[in-house]
C-alpha positions as a printed NumPy array, in Angstrom:
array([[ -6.955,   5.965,  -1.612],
       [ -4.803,   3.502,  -3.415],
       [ -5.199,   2.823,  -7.643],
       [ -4.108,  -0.839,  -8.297],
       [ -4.972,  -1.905, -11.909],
       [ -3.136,  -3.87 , -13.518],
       [ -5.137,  -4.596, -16.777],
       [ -5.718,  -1.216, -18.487],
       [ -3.791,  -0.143, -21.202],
       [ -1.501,   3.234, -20.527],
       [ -4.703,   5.48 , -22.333],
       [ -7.153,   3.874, -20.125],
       [ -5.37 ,   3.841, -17.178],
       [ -3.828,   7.768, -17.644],
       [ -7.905,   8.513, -17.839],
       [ -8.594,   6.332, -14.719],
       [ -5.582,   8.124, -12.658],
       [ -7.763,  11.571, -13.674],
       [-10.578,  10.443, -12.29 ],
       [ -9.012,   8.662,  -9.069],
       [ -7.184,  11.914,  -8.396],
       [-10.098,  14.275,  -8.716],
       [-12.239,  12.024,  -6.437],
       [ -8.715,  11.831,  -3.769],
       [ -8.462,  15.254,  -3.793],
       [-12.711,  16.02 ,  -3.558],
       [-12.516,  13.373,  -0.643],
       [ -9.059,  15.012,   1.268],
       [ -7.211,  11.966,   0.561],
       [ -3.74 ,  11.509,  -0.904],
       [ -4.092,   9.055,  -4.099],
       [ -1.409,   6.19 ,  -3.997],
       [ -0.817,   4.54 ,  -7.42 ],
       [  0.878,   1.239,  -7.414],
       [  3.466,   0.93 ,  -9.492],
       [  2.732,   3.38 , -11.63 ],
       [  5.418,   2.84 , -14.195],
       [  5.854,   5.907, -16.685],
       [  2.476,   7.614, -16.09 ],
       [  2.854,  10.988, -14.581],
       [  1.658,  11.58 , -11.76 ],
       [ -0.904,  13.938, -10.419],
       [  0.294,  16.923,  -7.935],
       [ -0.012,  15.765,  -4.368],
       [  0.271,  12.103,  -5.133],
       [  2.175,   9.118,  -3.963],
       [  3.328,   6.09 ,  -5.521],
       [  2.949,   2.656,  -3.847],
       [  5.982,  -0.275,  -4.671],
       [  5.976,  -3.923,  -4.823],
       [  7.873,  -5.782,  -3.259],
       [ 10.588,  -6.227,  -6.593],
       [ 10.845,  -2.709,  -7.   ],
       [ 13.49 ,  -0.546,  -5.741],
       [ 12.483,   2.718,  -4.454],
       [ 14.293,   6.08 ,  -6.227],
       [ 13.968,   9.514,  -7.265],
       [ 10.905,   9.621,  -9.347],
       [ 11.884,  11.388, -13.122],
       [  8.629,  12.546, -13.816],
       [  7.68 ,  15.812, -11.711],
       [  9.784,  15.256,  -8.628],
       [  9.358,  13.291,  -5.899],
       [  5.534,  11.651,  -4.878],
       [  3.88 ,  12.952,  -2.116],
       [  4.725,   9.881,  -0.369],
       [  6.021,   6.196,  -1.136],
       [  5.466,   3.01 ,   0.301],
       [  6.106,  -0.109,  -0.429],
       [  5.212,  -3.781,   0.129],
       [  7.211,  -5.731,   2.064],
       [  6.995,  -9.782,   3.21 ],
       [ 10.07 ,  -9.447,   6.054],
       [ 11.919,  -8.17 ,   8.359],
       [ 14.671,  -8.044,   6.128],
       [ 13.191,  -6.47 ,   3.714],
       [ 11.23 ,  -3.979,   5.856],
       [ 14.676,  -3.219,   6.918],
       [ 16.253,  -2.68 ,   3.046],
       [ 12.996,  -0.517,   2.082],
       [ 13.595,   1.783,   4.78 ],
       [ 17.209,   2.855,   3.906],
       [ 16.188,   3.239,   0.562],
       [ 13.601,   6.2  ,   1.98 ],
       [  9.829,   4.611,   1.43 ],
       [  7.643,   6.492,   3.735],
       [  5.741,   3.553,   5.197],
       [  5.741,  -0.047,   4.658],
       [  2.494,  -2.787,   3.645],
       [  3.578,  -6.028,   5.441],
       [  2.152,  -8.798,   4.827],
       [  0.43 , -11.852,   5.362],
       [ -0.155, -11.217,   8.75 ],
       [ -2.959, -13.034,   8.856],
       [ -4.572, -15.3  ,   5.95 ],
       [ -5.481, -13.48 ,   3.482],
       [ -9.376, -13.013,   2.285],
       [ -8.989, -12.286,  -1.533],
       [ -6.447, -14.68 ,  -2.41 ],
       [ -4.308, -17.48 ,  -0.992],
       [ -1.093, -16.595,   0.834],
       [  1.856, -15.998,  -1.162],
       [  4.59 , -16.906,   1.88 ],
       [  4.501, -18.045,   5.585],
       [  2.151, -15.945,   7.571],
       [  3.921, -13.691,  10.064],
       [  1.213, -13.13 ,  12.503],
       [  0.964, -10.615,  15.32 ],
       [  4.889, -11.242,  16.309],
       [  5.98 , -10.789,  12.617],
       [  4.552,  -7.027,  12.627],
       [  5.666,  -6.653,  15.774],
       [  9.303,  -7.179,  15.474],
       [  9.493,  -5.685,  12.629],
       [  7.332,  -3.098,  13.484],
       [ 10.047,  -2.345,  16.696],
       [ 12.943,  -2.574,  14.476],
       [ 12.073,   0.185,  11.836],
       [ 10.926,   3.885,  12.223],
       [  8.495,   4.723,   9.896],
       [  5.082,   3.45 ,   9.738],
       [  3.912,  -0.473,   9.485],
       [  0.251,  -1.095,   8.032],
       [ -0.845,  -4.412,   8.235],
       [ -2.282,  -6.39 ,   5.14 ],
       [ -3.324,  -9.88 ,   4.592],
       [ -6.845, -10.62 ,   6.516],
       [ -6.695,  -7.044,   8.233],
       [ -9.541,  -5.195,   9.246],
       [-11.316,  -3.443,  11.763],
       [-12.084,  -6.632,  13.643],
       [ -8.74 ,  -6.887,  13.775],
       [ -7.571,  -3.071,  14.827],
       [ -7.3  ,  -3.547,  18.227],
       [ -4.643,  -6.404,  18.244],
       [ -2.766,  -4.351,  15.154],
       [ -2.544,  -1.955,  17.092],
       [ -1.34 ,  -2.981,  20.196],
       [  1.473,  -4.907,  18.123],
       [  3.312,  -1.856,  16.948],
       [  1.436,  -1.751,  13.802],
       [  0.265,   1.976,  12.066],
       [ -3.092,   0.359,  10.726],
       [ -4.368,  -1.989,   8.478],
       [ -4.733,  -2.158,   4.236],
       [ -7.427,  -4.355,   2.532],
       [ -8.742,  -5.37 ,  -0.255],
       [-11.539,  -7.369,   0.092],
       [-13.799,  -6.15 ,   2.915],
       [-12.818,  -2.371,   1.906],
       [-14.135,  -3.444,  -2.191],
       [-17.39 ,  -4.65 ,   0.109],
       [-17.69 ,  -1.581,   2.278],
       [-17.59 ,   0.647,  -0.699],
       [-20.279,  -1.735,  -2.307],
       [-22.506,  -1.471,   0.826]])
């Protein structure tokens, strides 16, 4: 489960991260909070990085459970992994549903070479889902991240 809010001031959003981790950890899930700034973070979870952040030792409590980060290349696929993320979000593969791109998309070839050139794991984000699992897949990719067909799942 991943916490992306952007809006909520550090009271509301400390509150929210309660509530988020208490449903992760009802649910077996580990709770991934993007960007999470100075907030500390529950046991167990990880922290999730955009693309202009660099990933380090976190000061609060050790290190997450697990970091990621977003990533738009193979280049910087590349840079994330020597700095130690734990898996990478590329994207656009595909055009995205929620929003308009924000660069070229990279397609199936895009995940798949960089996919073949790193070692840890490659989701796939940016008109991703399970219509499109198969073909993720099959081009190196670990799975898929969305937003807006996940928000309509959950809705469902």
């Amino acid at each position: 489960m991943q916490l992306r809010e952007k809006d909520l001031d550090q009271e509301a959003l400390a509150r929210l991260l309660e509530v988020a981790a208490e449903e992760a950890r009802r649910r077996g899930r580990v709770l991934l909070v993007n960007s999470p700034g100075h907030l500390q973070l529950p046991a167990g979870a990880g922290v999730h990085l955009t693309s202009g952040q660099t990933a380090r030792r976190w000061e609060k409590g050790g290190r997450p459970a697990i970091v990621g980060k977003s990533v738009h290349s193979l280049e910087a696929a590349l840079e994330a992994e020597a700095e130690g993320v734990d898996y990478l979000l590329l994207s656009p593969i595909f055009a995205p549903l929620s929003k308009s791109a924000s660069g070229p998309l990279l397609g199936l070839e895009g995940l798949r070479r960089t996919a073949g050139r790193v070692k840890i794991p490659v989701l796939a984000l940016g008109g991703a889902g399970p219509w499109k699992e198969k073909e993720i897949l099959q081009a190196g990719g670990a799975g898929f991240a969305g937003i807006t067909w996940a928000h309509r799942e959950m809705l469902d």
